[in-house]
Coordinates of C-alpha atoms in Angstrom, one line a residue:
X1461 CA 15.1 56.3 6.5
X1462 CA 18.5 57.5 6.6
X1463 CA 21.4 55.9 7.8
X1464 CA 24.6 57.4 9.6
X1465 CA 27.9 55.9 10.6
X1466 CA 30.6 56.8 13.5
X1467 CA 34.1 55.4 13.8
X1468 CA 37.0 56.5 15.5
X1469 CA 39.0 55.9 12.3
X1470 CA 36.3 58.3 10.7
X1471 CA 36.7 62.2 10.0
X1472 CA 33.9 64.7 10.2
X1473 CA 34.6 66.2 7.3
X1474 CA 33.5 62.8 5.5
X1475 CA 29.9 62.0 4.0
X1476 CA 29.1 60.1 7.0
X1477 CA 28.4 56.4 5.1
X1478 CA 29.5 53.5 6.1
X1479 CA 32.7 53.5 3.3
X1480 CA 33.5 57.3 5.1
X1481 CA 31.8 57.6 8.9
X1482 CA 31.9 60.8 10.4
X1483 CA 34.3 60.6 13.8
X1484 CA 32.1 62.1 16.6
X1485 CA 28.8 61.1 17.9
X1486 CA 28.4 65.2 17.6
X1487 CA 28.7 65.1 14.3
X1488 CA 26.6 62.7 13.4
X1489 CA 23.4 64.2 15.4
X1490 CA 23.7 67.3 14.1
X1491 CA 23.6 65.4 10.3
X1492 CA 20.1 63.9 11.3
X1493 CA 18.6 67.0 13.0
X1494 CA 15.3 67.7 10.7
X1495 CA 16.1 64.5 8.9
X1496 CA 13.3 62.1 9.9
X1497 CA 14.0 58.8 10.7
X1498 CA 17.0 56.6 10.8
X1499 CA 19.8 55.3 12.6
X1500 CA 23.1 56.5 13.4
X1501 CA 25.3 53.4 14.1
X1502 CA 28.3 54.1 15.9
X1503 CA 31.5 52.0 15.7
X1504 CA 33.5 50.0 18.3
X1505 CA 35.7 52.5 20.3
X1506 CA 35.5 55.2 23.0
X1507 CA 33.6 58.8 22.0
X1508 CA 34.8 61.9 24.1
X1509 CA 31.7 64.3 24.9
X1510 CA 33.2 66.9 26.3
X1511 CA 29.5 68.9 26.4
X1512 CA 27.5 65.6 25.8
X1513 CA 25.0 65.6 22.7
X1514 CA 22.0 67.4 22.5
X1515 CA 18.2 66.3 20.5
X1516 CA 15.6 68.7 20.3
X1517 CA 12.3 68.6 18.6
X1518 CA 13.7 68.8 15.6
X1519 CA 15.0 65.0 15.5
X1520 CA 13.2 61.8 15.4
X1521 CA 11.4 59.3 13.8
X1522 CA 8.1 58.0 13.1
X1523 CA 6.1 55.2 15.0
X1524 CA 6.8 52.6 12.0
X1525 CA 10.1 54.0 11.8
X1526 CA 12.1 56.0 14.9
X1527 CA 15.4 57.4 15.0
X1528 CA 17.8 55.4 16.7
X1529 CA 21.4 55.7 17.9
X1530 CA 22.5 52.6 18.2
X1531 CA 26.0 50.7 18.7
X1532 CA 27.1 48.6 15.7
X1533 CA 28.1 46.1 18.4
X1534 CA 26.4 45.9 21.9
X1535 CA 27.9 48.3 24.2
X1536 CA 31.3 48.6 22.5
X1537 CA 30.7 51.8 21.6
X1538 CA 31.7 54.1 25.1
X1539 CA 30.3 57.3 25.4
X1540 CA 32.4 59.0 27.7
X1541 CA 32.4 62.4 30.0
X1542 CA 36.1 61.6 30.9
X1543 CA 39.4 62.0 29.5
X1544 CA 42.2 59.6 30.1
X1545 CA 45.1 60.8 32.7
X1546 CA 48.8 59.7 32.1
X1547 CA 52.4 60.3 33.0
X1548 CA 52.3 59.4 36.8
X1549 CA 55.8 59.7 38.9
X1550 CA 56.2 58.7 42.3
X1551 CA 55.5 61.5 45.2
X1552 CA 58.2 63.6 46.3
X1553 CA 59.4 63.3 50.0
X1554 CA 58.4 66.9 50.7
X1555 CA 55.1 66.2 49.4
X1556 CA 54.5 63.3 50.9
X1557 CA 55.3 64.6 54.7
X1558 CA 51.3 65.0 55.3
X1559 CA 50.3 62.2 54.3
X1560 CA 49.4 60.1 58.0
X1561 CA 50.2 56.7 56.3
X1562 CA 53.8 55.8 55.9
X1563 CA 52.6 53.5 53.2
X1564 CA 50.9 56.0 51.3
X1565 CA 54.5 57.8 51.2
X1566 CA 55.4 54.6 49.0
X1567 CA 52.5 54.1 46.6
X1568 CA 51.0 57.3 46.1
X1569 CA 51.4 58.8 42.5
X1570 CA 51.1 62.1 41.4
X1571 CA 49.8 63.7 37.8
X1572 CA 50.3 67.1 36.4
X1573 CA 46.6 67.7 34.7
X1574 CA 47.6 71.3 33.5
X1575 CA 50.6 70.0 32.0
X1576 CA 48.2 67.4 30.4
X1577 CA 46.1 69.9 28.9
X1578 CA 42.9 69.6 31.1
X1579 CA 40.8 72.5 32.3
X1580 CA 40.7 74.2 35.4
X1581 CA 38.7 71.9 38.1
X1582 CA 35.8 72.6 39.2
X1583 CA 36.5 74.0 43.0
X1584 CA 34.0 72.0 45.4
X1585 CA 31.1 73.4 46.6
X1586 CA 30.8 74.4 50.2
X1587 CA 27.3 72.5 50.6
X1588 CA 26.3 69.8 48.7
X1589 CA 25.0 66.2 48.0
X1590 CA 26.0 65.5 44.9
X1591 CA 29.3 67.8 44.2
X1592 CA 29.2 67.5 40.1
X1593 CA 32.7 68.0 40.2
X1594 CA 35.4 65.9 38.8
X1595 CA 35.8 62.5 39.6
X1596 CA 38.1 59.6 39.1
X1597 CA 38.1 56.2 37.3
X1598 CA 40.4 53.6 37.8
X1599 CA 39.7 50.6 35.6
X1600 CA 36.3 51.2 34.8
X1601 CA 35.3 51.8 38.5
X1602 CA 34.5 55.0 40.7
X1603 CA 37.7 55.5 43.4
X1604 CA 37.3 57.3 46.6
X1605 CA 37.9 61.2 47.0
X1606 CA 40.4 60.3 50.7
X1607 CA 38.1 60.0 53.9
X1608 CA 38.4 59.5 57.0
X1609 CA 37.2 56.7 58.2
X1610 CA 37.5 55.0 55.8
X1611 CA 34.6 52.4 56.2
X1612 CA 31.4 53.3 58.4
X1613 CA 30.7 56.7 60.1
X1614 CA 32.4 58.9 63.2
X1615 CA 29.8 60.2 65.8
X1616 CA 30.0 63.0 67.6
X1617 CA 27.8 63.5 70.5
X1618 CA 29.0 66.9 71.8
X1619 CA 27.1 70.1 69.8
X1620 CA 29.4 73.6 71.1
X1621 CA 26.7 75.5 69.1
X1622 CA 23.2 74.1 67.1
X1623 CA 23.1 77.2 65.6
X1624 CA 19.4 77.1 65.6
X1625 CA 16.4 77.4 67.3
X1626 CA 13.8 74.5 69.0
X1627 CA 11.7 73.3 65.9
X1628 CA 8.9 75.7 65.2
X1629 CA 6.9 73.5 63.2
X1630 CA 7.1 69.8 63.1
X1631 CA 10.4 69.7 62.0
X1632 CA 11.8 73.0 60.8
X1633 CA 14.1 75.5 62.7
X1634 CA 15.4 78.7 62.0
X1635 CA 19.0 78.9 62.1
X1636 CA 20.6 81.9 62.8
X1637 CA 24.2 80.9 61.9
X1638 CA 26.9 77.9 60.7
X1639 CA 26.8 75.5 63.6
X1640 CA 29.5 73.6 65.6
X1641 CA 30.5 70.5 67.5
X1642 CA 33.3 68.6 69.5
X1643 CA 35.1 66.6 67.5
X1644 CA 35.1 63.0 68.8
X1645 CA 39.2 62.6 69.2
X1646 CA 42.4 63.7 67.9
X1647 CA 42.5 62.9 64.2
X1648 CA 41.6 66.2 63.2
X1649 CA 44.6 67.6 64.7
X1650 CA 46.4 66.5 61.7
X1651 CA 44.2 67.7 59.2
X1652 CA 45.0 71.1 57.1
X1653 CA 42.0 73.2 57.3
X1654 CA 43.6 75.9 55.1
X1655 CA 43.8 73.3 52.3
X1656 CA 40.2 72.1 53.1
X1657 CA 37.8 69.7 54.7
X1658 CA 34.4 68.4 54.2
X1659 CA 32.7 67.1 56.5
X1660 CA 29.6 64.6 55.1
X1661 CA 26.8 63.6 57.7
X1662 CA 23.3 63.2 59.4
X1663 CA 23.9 66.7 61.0
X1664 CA 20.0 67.2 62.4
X1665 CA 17.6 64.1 61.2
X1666 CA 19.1 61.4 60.4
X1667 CA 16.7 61.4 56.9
X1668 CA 18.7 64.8 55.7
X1669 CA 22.4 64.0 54.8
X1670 CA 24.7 66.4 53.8
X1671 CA 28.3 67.5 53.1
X1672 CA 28.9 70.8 54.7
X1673 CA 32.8 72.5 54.5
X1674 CA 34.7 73.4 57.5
X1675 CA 35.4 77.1 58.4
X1676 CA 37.3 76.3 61.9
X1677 CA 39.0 73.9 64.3
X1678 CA 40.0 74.7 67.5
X1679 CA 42.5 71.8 68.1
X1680 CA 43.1 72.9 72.1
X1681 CA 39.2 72.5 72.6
X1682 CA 38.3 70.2 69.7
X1683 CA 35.7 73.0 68.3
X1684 CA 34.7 72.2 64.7
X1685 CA 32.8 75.0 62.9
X1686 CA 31.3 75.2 59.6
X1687 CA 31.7 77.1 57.2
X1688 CA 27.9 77.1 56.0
X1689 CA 24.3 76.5 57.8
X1690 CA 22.5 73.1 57.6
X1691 CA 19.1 73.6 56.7
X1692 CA 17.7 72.4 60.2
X1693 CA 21.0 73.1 62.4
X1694 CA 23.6 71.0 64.3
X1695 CA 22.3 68.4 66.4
X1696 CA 19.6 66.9 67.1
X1697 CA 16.4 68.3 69.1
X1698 CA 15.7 65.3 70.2
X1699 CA 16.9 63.9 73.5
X1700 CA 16.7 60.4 72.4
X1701 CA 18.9 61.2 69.2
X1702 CA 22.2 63.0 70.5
X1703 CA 24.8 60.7 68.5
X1704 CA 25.3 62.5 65.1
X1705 CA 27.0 60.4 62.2
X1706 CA 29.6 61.6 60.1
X1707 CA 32.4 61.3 57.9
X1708 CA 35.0 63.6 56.9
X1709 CA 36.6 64.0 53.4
X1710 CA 38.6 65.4 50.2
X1711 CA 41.3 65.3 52.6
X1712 CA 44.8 65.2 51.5
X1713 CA 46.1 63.3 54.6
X1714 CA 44.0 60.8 54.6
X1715 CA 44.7 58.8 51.6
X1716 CA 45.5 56.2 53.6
X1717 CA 44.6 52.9 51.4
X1718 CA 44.7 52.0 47.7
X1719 CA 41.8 53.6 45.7
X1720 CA 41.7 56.9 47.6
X1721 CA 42.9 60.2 45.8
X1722 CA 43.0 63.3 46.1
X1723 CA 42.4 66.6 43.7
X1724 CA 44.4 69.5 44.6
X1725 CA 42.1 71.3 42.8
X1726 CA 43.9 74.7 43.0
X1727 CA 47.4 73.4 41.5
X1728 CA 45.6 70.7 39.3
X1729 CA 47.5 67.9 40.5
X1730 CA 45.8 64.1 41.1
X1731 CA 47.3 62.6 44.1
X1732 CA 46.4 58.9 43.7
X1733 CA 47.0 55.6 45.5
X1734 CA 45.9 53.1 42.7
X1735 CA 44.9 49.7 43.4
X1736 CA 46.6 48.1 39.8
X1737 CA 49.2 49.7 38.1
X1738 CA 48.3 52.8 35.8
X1739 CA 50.9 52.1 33.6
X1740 CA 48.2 49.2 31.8
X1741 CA 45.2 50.6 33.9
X1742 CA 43.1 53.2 32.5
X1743 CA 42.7 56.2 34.7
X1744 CA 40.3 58.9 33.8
X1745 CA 38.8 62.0 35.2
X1746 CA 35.5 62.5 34.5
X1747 CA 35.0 66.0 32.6
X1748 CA 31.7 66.5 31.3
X1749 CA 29.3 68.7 33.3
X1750 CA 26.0 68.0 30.9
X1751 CA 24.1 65.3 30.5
X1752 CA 25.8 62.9 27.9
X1753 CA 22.4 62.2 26.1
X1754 CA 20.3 64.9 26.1
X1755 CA 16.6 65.3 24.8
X1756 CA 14.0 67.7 24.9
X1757 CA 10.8 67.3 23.2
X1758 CA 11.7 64.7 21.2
X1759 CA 8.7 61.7 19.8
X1760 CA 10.1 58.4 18.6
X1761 CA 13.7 58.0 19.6
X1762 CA 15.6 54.6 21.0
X1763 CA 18.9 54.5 22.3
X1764 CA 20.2 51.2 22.1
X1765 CA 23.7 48.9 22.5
X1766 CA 25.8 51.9 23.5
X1767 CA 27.7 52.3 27.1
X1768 CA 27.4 55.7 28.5
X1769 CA 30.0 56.4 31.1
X1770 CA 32.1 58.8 33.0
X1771 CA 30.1 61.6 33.5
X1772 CA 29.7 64.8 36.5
X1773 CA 25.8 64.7 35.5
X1774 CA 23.1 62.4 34.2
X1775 CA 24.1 60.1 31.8
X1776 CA 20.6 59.8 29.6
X1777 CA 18.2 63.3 29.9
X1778 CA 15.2 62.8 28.3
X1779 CA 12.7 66.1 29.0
X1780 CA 9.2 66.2 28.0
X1781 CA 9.9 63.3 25.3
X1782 CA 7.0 60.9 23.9
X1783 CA 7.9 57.3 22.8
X1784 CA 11.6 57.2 23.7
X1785 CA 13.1 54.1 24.9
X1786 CA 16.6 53.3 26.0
X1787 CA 17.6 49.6 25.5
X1788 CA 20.4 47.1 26.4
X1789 CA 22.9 50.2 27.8
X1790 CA 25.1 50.1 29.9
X1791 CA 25.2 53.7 32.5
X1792 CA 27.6 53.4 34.8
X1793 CA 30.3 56.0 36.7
X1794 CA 28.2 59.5 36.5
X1795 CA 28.1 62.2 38.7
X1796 CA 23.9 62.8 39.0
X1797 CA 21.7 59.8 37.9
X1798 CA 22.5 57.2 35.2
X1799 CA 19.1 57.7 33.5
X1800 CA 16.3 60.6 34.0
X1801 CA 13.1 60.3 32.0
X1802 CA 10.1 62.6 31.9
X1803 CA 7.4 62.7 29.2
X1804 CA 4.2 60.3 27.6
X1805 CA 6.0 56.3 26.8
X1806 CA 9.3 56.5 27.8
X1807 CA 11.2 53.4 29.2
X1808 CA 14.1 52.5 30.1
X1809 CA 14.8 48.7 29.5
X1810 CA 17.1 45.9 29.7
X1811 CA 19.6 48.6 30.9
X1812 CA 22.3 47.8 33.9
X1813 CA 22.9 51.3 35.5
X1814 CA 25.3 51.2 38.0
X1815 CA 28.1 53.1 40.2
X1816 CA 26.4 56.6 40.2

């Protein structure tokens, strides 16, 4: 069995020992790929995966003897999606005269990602559940994208246009085009459309969720129009069910408490209201659109004593694996699922997975 080390005082170029580690995780997978068992044992620190790491049938172990990549102390080695962000100033007056809150004008924070060196964002999808786009981290713990409200849901009760026919079977409609509704009051009134609003809800059944983008508002009649169909049409078919539940975000105006943000995703700026001061806080965007542990096809692997974090995806893959295990990690801030595991003995265990 061969052993491999990891530290974040290590250099790739090295041998990858314990007297001269390798410094990424990356590294270090490639040096066992077609190298039987062993372990790589990664060092106390934090481990950017900007495209996450990658097994294929060509690692792993033996029953007597897996290949494991393990942390050299229990989850003090971070494997992390997310970069960190830095050099916050204050909002400018001129940029502030959106916001609705007159105390957002006084906490909200501002940082230049471009100028940082971080790529273009993702722009958000027009329909979705789970957007995969960039995220962020305050402190080790998901913030909110602004919302309005802020707790709970709206409901509307009002549909201008379903935008779809009576069901035709069981459940299922055909819709013809992007549905509308009256919006329940005034709030929207202050919203910019241009910039963009989503809009997340129970639009049909209330067991089919989904964020659907704006096209329209019509603030003299209170029209809202999307911008996309739902797949079963606005509003419910049901007399019984008429009150529709709802929530809008990514709004810029509505960062109206601490933990909201928002990411002008055009001008790659991070409006942000934090809830502790980012000047000894950690903020981080979460970056990586793969998995951060991927496997595929892979027989006797453990992951084990490693924290896997800050990811738009999953943060452990494992695809048509046999005898894999993940032990004792902590998966926590991702994008998709913490862990996903398909294949003949593969477990997950001992592991706390949580904020995803």
């Amino acid at each position: 069995a061969k052993d491999v080390y990891v530290s974040t005082d290590g250099e790739d170029a090295n041998t990858g020992t314990r007297d001269a580690p390798f410094a990424t995780v990356e590294k270090a997978v490639e040096a066992t790929r077609g190298a039987g068992p062993g372990t790589i044992w990664i060092g106390p620190g934090e481990y950017y995966l900007p495209k996450g790491v990658v097994l294929d049938a060509q690692h792993g172990g033996t029953a007597e003897q897996p290949l494991v990549i393990r942390g050299v102390e229990p989850r003090a080695a971070r494997l992390t999606g997310g970069r960190m962000v830095t050099g916050f100033r204050p909002i400018t007056p001129d940029e502030s005269k959106p916001l609705i809150s007159d105390e957002a004008k006084r906490h909200v924070v501002v940082a230049d990602l471009a100028a940082q060196g971080f790529p273009q964002l993702r722009g958000m999808p027009a329909q979705h559940r789970a957007h995969l786009c960039e995220e962020v981290i305050f402190d080790d713990r998901p913030m909110q994208s602004a919302r309005w409200p802020n707790d709970d849901f709206a409901v509307f009760t009002e549909v201008v246009d379903g935008g779809a026919s009576a069901p035709i079977h069981w459940v299922q409609r055909e819709v013809y085009r992007p549905g509308s509704f009256r919006f329940p009051s005034d709030r929207a009134k202050q919203w910019d459309f241009d910039r963009g609003v989503w809009l997340h809800g129970f639009w049909c059944y209330d067991w089919c969720d989904e964020a659907l983008k704006a096209a329209t508002y019509n603030a003299e009649t209170g029209e809202l129009r999307f911008a996309v169909k739902h797949a079963y049409g606005i509003g419910s078919p049901r007399p019984y069910a008429k009150r529709r539940r709802f929530y809008a975000l990514h709004i810029f105006e509505e960062i109206d408490e601490p933990g909201e943000y928002y990411l002008d995703r055009q001008n790659q700026r991070l409006y942000f209201w934090p809830p502790g001061d980012v000047s000894t806080q950690p903020v981080r965007l979460t970056l990586c659109a793969a998995p951060l542990i991927r496997a595929n096809g892979v027989s006797h692997l453990v992951v084990r004593d490693v924290t896997i974090e800050n990811g738009r995806s999953n943060g452990v893959e494992l695809q048509n694996c046999r005898h894999a295990r993940i032990e004792n990690c902590l998966v926590r801030n991702m994008g998709r699922n913490g862990v996903s595991l398909s294949g003949v003995d593969v477990a997950a265990v001992g592991c706390e997975v949580t904020q995803t």
